[in-house]
């Protein structure tokens, strides 16, 4: 089979297309014929590592955490998946040398493989994983909010999604709307405003053209209930200005800086909760709960992708995986997908 591998950290040029043997699944594993692979920021950050040439935990690594395909073989002890099942994947490359989705066949623990609803295509399946599960987690950490999402669970809540044009922001808008929230999102320009509007945001604020805090308080005089935050260092002052008493701020990225300063007394007075979200260590119970809710949202038609849904798709062939990684690293707007094999 064809696979992309890298043997040391570095820029996209370390990615190589190679021929290798596929293996049979062991106990608790399934083998997936990958149809579509996806590239997330976490994939290029893992590939780059702390510095170029840094040694890897394995001799070579197949990249990319997310993808979608068809179950090709089932190992002993797996009962909920069967050959021929259409599936989507999450955390495929985590702590595994050969689990990444940038290859024609991937062998994974069955707990990282989820059924793809009949009304969803492989492009949607590959676009879930890291972004959708992260968004679900960010929306379910509030002290007085739901632990699971379904229609009505966020009725009466106001959710602020920072940077709504990104993949996590897009999923957060869609899931929050599906659950009944009023969604406010901030963007940097008109093109991104059009995308978040297509995703379903109720209110769109261009933070470069207006005072974002004033506009958000005009929409939500009592403050917002939950914030899904991509740039905590840049937005700490804004978040404090608009969060309500006992509101929650879920941080899933460090765009704009690794260090942040907080006014302790003002956060004390509001009983604000900060929750940091990293999918790799959140625990499989939270991942499985998110996957169930995500699939329910898909069945309801609540998680479409593509430009008309606010998330443009950019396609690459498997041999061009380095270019796909470079596109994400250069902050292309939309979802980068890799066509691995035919459906």
Tab-separated table of C-alpha atoms in Angstrom:
chain	number	residue	atom	x	y	z
A	1	UNK	CA	0.000	0.000	0.000
A	2	UNK	CA	0.967	3.671	-0.308
A	3	UNK	CA	1.692	5.645	2.832
A	4	UNK	CA	3.159	8.973	3.886
A	5	UNK	CA	5.835	8.789	6.587
A	6	UNK	CA	8.369	11.006	8.292
A	7	UNK	CA	11.484	9.867	10.153
A	8	UNK	CA	12.446	13.105	11.913
A	9	UNK	CA	10.729	16.352	12.768
A	10	UNK	CA	10.913	19.292	10.406
A	11	UNK	CA	9.160	21.258	7.679
A	12	UNK	CA	6.782	19.578	5.184
A	13	UNK	CA	9.719	18.291	3.136
A	14	UNK	CA	10.291	15.521	5.718
A	15	UNK	CA	7.091	13.817	4.507
A	16	UNK	CA	7.771	10.957	2.104
A	17	UNK	CA	5.512	8.735	-0.022
A	18	UNK	CA	6.549	5.102	0.445
A	19	UNK	CA	5.357	1.576	-0.258
A	20	UNK	CA	4.806	-0.590	2.808
A	21	UNK	CA	2.914	-3.723	3.793
A	22	UNK	CA	-0.437	-3.388	5.489
A	23	UNK	CA	-0.883	-5.525	8.596
A	24	UNK	CA	-3.752	-7.508	10.028
A	25	UNK	CA	-5.603	-6.054	13.022
A	26	UNK	CA	-4.858	-7.511	16.429
A	27	UNK	CA	-7.203	-7.951	19.361
A	28	UNK	CA	-9.436	-4.927	19.784
A	29	UNK	CA	-8.287	-3.407	16.486
A	30	UNK	CA	-9.808	-2.792	13.074
A	31	UNK	CA	-8.230	-2.116	9.695
A	32	UNK	CA	-9.693	0.796	7.766
A	33	UNK	CA	-9.392	1.492	4.053
A	34	UNK	CA	-8.890	5.241	4.195
A	35	UNK	CA	-10.928	7.186	1.647
A	36	UNK	CA	-10.273	10.737	2.865
A	37	UNK	CA	-7.646	11.999	5.313
A	38	UNK	CA	-7.746	15.447	6.934
A	39	UNK	CA	-5.008	17.792	8.123
A	40	UNK	CA	-5.347	19.808	11.336
A	41	UNK	CA	-2.930	22.255	12.978
A	42	UNK	CA	-2.061	19.548	15.515
A	43	UNK	CA	-0.749	17.396	12.645
A	44	UNK	CA	1.821	19.888	11.392
A	45	UNK	CA	2.772	20.859	14.956
A	46	UNK	CA	3.494	17.196	15.724
A	47	UNK	CA	5.487	16.896	12.507
A	48	UNK	CA	7.564	19.997	13.300
A	49	UNK	CA	8.188	19.067	16.918
A	50	UNK	CA	10.153	21.346	19.201
A	51	UNK	CA	12.983	21.697	16.676
A	52	UNK	CA	13.974	20.314	13.237
A	53	UNK	CA	15.609	16.893	13.300
A	54	UNK	CA	14.325	16.018	16.755
A	55	UNK	CA	14.173	12.220	17.142
A	56	UNK	CA	10.779	10.530	17.113
A	57	UNK	CA	9.446	7.863	19.476
A	58	UNK	CA	9.255	5.511	16.477
A	59	UNK	CA	11.543	4.845	13.519
A	60	UNK	CA	8.954	6.437	11.236
A	61	UNK	CA	5.504	7.929	11.732
A	62	UNK	CA	2.392	8.123	9.549
A	63	UNK	CA	0.775	11.555	10.119
A	64	UNK	CA	-2.801	12.856	10.429
A	65	UNK	CA	-5.260	12.222	13.239
A	66	UNK	CA	-8.560	12.410	11.337
A	67	UNK	CA	-10.081	10.600	8.394
A	68	UNK	CA	-12.933	8.504	7.072
A	69	UNK	CA	-13.186	5.223	5.232
A	70	UNK	CA	-14.491	1.665	5.248
A	71	UNK	CA	-13.755	-1.161	7.682
A	72	UNK	CA	-11.599	-3.672	5.813
A	73	UNK	CA	-10.845	-6.233	8.557
A	74	UNK	CA	-11.831	-6.762	12.186
A	75	UNK	CA	-9.626	-8.197	14.905
A	76	UNK	CA	-10.669	-10.534	17.735
A	77	UNK	CA	-12.860	-9.009	20.423
A	78	UNK	CA	-14.422	-6.308	18.248
A	79	UNK	CA	-18.190	-6.689	18.101
A	80	UNK	CA	-19.616	-3.252	17.253
A	81	UNK	CA	-17.815	-2.825	13.920
A	82	UNK	CA	-18.009	-5.038	10.847
A	83	UNK	CA	-16.317	-5.349	7.468
A	84	UNK	CA	-17.929	-2.879	5.078
A	85	UNK	CA	-18.985	-0.358	7.735
A	86	UNK	CA	-18.481	3.290	6.784
A	87	UNK	CA	-16.630	5.038	9.614
A	88	UNK	CA	-14.907	8.204	10.785
A	89	UNK	CA	-11.765	8.273	12.892
A	90	UNK	CA	-10.287	10.340	15.699
A	91	UNK	CA	-6.848	10.341	17.367
A	92	UNK	CA	-5.622	7.919	14.710
A	93	UNK	CA	-1.938	8.851	14.999
A	94	UNK	CA	-1.819	9.431	18.756
A	95	UNK	CA	1.036	7.403	20.282
A	96	UNK	CA	1.091	5.120	17.220
A	97	UNK	CA	3.707	4.772	14.498
A	98	UNK	CA	1.371	3.420	11.817
A	99	UNK	CA	-2.063	4.685	12.817
A	100	UNK	CA	-2.192	7.988	10.946
A	101	UNK	CA	-4.693	8.446	8.141
A	102	UNK	CA	-2.200	9.525	5.458
A	103	UNK	CA	-2.078	5.968	4.084
A	104	UNK	CA	-4.303	3.596	2.165
A	105	UNK	CA	-4.940	1.240	5.117
A	106	UNK	CA	-4.714	2.085	8.819
A	107	UNK	CA	-4.964	-0.295	11.782
A	108	UNK	CA	-6.491	1.353	14.839
A	109	UNK	CA	-7.946	0.514	18.223
A	110	UNK	CA	-11.687	0.068	17.711
A	111	UNK	CA	-12.365	2.699	20.396
A	112	UNK	CA	-11.048	5.381	18.001
A	113	UNK	CA	-13.399	4.362	15.166
A	114	UNK	CA	-16.993	5.587	14.921
A	115	UNK	CA	-19.858	4.694	12.582
A	116	UNK	CA	-20.532	7.272	9.875
A	117	UNK	CA	-24.276	7.991	9.542
A	118	UNK	CA	-25.874	7.057	6.225
A	119	UNK	CA	-26.593	10.688	5.328
A	120	UNK	CA	-22.930	11.725	5.681
A	121	UNK	CA	-20.226	11.520	3.028
A	122	UNK	CA	-16.574	10.757	3.579
A	123	UNK	CA	-15.627	14.452	3.314
A	124	UNK	CA	-17.812	15.224	6.318
A	125	UNK	CA	-16.522	12.161	8.172
A	126	UNK	CA	-12.915	13.240	7.683
A	127	UNK	CA	-13.755	16.788	8.817
A	128	UNK	CA	-14.994	15.684	12.258
A	129	UNK	CA	-12.401	14.188	14.630
A	130	UNK	CA	-10.261	16.813	16.329
A	131	UNK	CA	-12.381	19.898	15.478
A	132	UNK	CA	-15.838	18.511	16.256
A	133	UNK	CA	-14.867	16.626	19.422
A	134	UNK	CA	-12.914	19.646	20.688
A	135	UNK	CA	-15.913	21.893	20.014
A	136	UNK	CA	-18.219	19.466	21.835
A	137	UNK	CA	-15.930	19.429	24.860
A	138	UNK	CA	-15.715	23.231	24.877
A	139	UNK	CA	-19.511	23.463	24.955
A	140	UNK	CA	-19.978	20.954	27.782
A	141	UNK	CA	-17.665	22.182	30.549
A	142	UNK	CA	-19.798	24.959	32.077
A	143	UNK	CA	-20.610	24.683	35.775
A	144	UNK	CA	-24.341	25.039	35.113
A	145	UNK	CA	-24.354	23.808	31.540
A	146	UNK	CA	-25.038	20.421	29.935
A	147	UNK	CA	-22.562	17.532	29.876
A	148	UNK	CA	-24.116	16.229	26.658
A	149	UNK	CA	-25.562	18.054	23.655
A	150	UNK	CA	-28.875	17.560	21.904
A	151	UNK	CA	-31.582	19.968	20.733
A	152	UNK	CA	-32.673	22.129	23.667
A	153	UNK	CA	-29.713	21.602	25.993
A	154	UNK	CA	-28.385	25.130	25.343
A	155	UNK	CA	-31.750	26.882	25.125
A	156	UNK	CA	-31.475	30.356	26.638
A	157	UNK	CA	-27.663	30.319	26.597
A	158	UNK	CA	-25.461	32.812	24.756
A	159	UNK	CA	-22.234	31.361	23.372
A	160	UNK	CA	-19.330	33.454	22.071
A	161	UNK	CA	-17.094	31.658	19.574
A	162	UNK	CA	-13.780	33.432	19.039
A	163	UNK	CA	-12.399	33.009	15.542
A	164	UNK	CA	-15.481	31.258	14.219
A	165	UNK	CA	-14.063	30.776	10.718
A	166	UNK	CA	-11.642	28.055	11.870
A	167	UNK	CA	-12.511	24.361	11.867
A	168	UNK	CA	-13.137	24.159	15.637
A	169	UNK	CA	-15.024	27.447	15.583
A	170	UNK	CA	-17.152	26.233	12.678
A	171	UNK	CA	-18.074	23.045	14.525
A	172	UNK	CA	-18.742	25.004	17.741
A	173	UNK	CA	-21.154	27.320	15.937
A	174	UNK	CA	-23.011	24.396	14.366
A	175	UNK	CA	-23.206	22.309	17.549
A	176	UNK	CA	-24.230	25.288	19.703
A	177	UNK	CA	-26.986	26.237	17.252
A	178	UNK	CA	-28.186	22.627	17.071
A	179	UNK	CA	-28.388	22.596	20.875
A	180	UNK	CA	-30.401	25.834	20.941
A	181	UNK	CA	-27.895	28.562	21.855
A	182	UNK	CA	-27.690	32.113	20.563
A	183	UNK	CA	-24.248	32.273	18.948
A	184	UNK	CA	-22.025	35.333	18.674
A	185	UNK	CA	-18.739	35.068	16.824
A	186	UNK	CA	-15.810	37.376	16.167
A	187	UNK	CA	-13.948	37.602	12.851
A	188	UNK	CA	-11.221	39.708	11.258
A	189	UNK	CA	-12.807	40.518	7.889
A	190	UNK	CA	-15.740	40.332	5.509
A	191	UNK	CA	-14.795	37.024	3.890
A	192	UNK	CA	-14.714	35.270	7.242
A	193	UNK	CA	-17.939	37.020	8.251
A	194	UNK	CA	-19.642	35.434	5.265
A	195	UNK	CA	-18.364	31.989	6.290
A	196	UNK	CA	-19.530	32.166	9.908
A	197	UNK	CA	-22.891	33.476	8.765
A	198	UNK	CA	-23.178	30.463	6.468
A	199	UNK	CA	-22.274	28.245	9.436
A	200	UNK	CA	-25.264	29.631	11.342
A	201	UNK	CA	-23.907	32.328	13.674
A	202	UNK	CA	-26.640	34.691	14.879
A	203	UNK	CA	-24.375	37.701	15.387
A	204	UNK	CA	-21.052	38.406	13.661
A	205	UNK	CA	-18.644	41.042	14.991
A	206	UNK	CA	-15.634	42.285	13.048
A	207	UNK	CA	-13.255	43.114	15.881
A	208	UNK	CA	-11.098	45.255	13.588
A	209	UNK	CA	-13.955	47.620	12.713
A	210	UNK	CA	-15.817	47.986	16.004
A	211	UNK	CA	-15.436	47.752	19.752
A	212	UNK	CA	-16.149	44.051	20.227
A	213	UNK	CA	-16.917	44.257	23.943
A	214	UNK	CA	-19.497	47.026	23.443
A	215	UNK	CA	-21.177	45.132	20.620
A	216	UNK	CA	-21.278	41.860	22.542
A	217	UNK	CA	-22.731	43.574	25.617
A	218	UNK	CA	-25.360	45.203	23.391
A	219	UNK	CA	-26.438	41.732	22.241
A	220	UNK	CA	-26.049	40.097	25.664
A	221	UNK	CA	-26.503	42.810	28.350
A	222	UNK	CA	-26.067	40.291	31.169
A	223	UNK	CA	-22.962	38.807	29.597
A	224	UNK	CA	-22.327	35.629	27.622
A	225	UNK	CA	-22.672	32.222	29.267
A	226	UNK	CA	-19.830	30.406	27.523
A	227	UNK	CA	-16.820	31.373	25.436
A	228	UNK	CA	-15.045	29.020	23.024
A	229	UNK	CA	-11.584	30.582	22.920
A	230	UNK	CA	-8.828	30.126	20.327
A	231	UNK	CA	-6.595	33.056	21.352
A	232	UNK	CA	-6.625	33.410	25.152
A	233	UNK	CA	-3.620	35.719	25.401
A	234	UNK	CA	-5.046	38.174	22.890
A	235	UNK	CA	-8.633	37.973	24.114
A	236	UNK	CA	-8.287	37.785	27.916
A	237	UNK	CA	-9.376	41.399	28.393
A	238	UNK	CA	-12.320	41.052	25.994
A	239	UNK	CA	-13.427	37.779	27.570
A	240	UNK	CA	-13.434	39.323	31.036
A	241	UNK	CA	-15.436	42.296	29.740
A	242	UNK	CA	-18.244	40.135	28.336
A	243	UNK	CA	-18.443	36.981	30.483
A	244	UNK	CA	-21.354	36.774	32.917
A	245	UNK	CA	-21.162	35.827	36.561
A	246	UNK	CA	-20.285	32.090	36.809
A	247	UNK	CA	-19.615	31.972	33.093
A	248	UNK	CA	-17.081	29.586	31.516
A	249	UNK	CA	-14.221	30.098	29.073
A	250	UNK	CA	-12.980	26.997	27.229
A	251	UNK	CA	-9.494	27.409	25.752
A	252	UNK	CA	-8.479	24.966	23.018
A	253	UNK	CA	-5.515	26.725	21.331
A	254	UNK	CA	-2.751	29.242	21.983
A	255	UNK	CA	-3.051	31.493	18.922
A	256	UNK	CA	-1.357	34.779	19.666
A	257	UNK	CA	0.926	33.624	22.445
A	258	UNK	CA	1.739	31.017	25.081
A	259	UNK	CA	1.528	33.369	28.080
A	260	UNK	CA	-1.471	35.309	29.369
A	261	UNK	CA	-2.205	37.649	32.253
A	262	UNK	CA	-5.459	37.656	34.203
A	263	UNK	CA	-6.907	40.218	36.580
A	264	UNK	CA	-7.373	37.905	39.548
A	265	UNK	CA	-9.701	40.111	41.592
A	266	UNK	CA	-12.115	40.728	38.727
A	267	UNK	CA	-12.235	37.036	37.882
A	268	UNK	CA	-12.811	36.281	41.570
A	269	UNK	CA	-15.774	38.628	41.670
A	270	UNK	CA	-17.413	36.919	38.692
A	271	UNK	CA	-16.584	33.320	39.694
A	272	UNK	CA	-15.301	32.775	36.163
A	273	UNK	CA	-14.283	29.260	35.187
A	274	UNK	CA	-11.376	28.694	32.775
A	275	UNK	CA	-11.264	25.208	31.246
A	276	UNK	CA	-8.342	24.184	29.053
A	277	UNK	CA	-9.143	21.565	26.431
A	278	UNK	CA	-6.671	19.129	24.856
A	279	UNK	CA	-8.234	16.220	23.038
A	280	UNK	CA	-5.322	13.827	23.552
A	281	UNK	CA	-5.673	13.786	27.327
A	282	UNK	CA	-9.370	14.497	27.805
A	283	UNK	CA	-10.141	10.774	28.234
A	284	UNK	CA	-11.960	8.337	25.996
A	285	UNK	CA	-15.224	8.635	27.931
A	286	UNK	CA	-15.489	12.279	26.846
A	287	UNK	CA	-14.461	11.368	23.286
A	288	UNK	CA	-17.135	8.666	23.021
A	289	UNK	CA	-19.830	10.921	24.473
A	290	UNK	CA	-18.883	13.608	21.953
A	291	UNK	CA	-18.926	11.107	19.066
A	292	UNK	CA	-22.428	9.962	19.969
A	293	UNK	CA	-23.731	13.527	20.089
A	294	UNK	CA	-21.885	14.472	16.894
A	295	UNK	CA	-23.480	11.547	15.068
A	296	UNK	CA	-26.913	12.622	16.324
A	297	UNK	CA	-26.246	16.118	14.985
A	298	UNK	CA	-25.178	14.643	11.643
A	299	UNK	CA	-28.415	12.646	11.408
A	300	UNK	CA	-30.278	15.921	11.998
A	301	UNK	CA	-28.311	17.576	9.180
A	302	UNK	CA	-26.675	20.029	11.591
A	303	UNK	CA	-22.985	19.605	10.656
A	304	UNK	CA	-22.576	20.196	6.908
A	305	UNK	CA	-19.203	21.168	5.430
A	306	UNK	CA	-18.240	22.965	2.239
A	307	UNK	CA	-18.197	26.633	1.311
A	308	UNK	CA	-21.988	26.994	1.351
A	309	UNK	CA	-21.919	25.696	4.943
A	310	UNK	CA	-19.090	28.018	5.988
A	311	UNK	CA	-16.132	25.622	5.731
A	312	UNK	CA	-14.487	25.588	2.275
A	313	UNK	CA	-12.810	22.307	1.334
A	314	UNK	CA	-9.319	22.206	-0.183
A	315	UNK	CA	-8.324	18.904	-1.814
A	316	UNK	CA	-4.932	17.274	-2.296
A	317	UNK	CA	-3.770	13.867	-3.490
A	318	UNK	CA	-1.900	11.540	-1.136
A	319	UNK	CA	1.358	12.220	-2.990
A	320	UNK	CA	0.864	15.930	-2.265
A	321	UNK	CA	0.517	15.540	1.510
A	322	UNK	CA	3.474	17.884	2.059
A	323	UNK	CA	1.590	20.624	0.193
A	324	UNK	CA	-1.514	19.866	2.250
A	325	UNK	CA	0.461	20.268	5.482
A	326	UNK	CA	1.994	23.498	4.205
A	327	UNK	CA	-1.457	24.895	3.411
A	328	UNK	CA	-2.661	24.312	6.973
A	329	UNK	CA	0.586	25.632	8.423
A	330	UNK	CA	0.101	28.806	6.375
A	331	UNK	CA	-3.392	29.227	7.906
A	332	UNK	CA	-5.519	28.541	4.849
A	333	UNK	CA	-9.177	29.236	5.648
A	334	UNK	CA	-11.260	26.074	5.429
A	335	UNK	CA	-10.662	22.347	5.702
A	336	UNK	CA	-7.740	20.598	4.014
A	337	UNK	CA	-8.602	17.086	2.829
A	338	UNK	CA	-6.436	14.437	1.185
A	339	UNK	CA	-7.991	11.979	-1.280
A	340	UNK	CA	-6.362	8.685	-0.349
A	341	UNK	CA	-8.377	6.113	-2.274
A	342	UNK	CA	-11.646	5.972	-4.179
A	343	UNK	CA	-14.927	5.441	-2.346
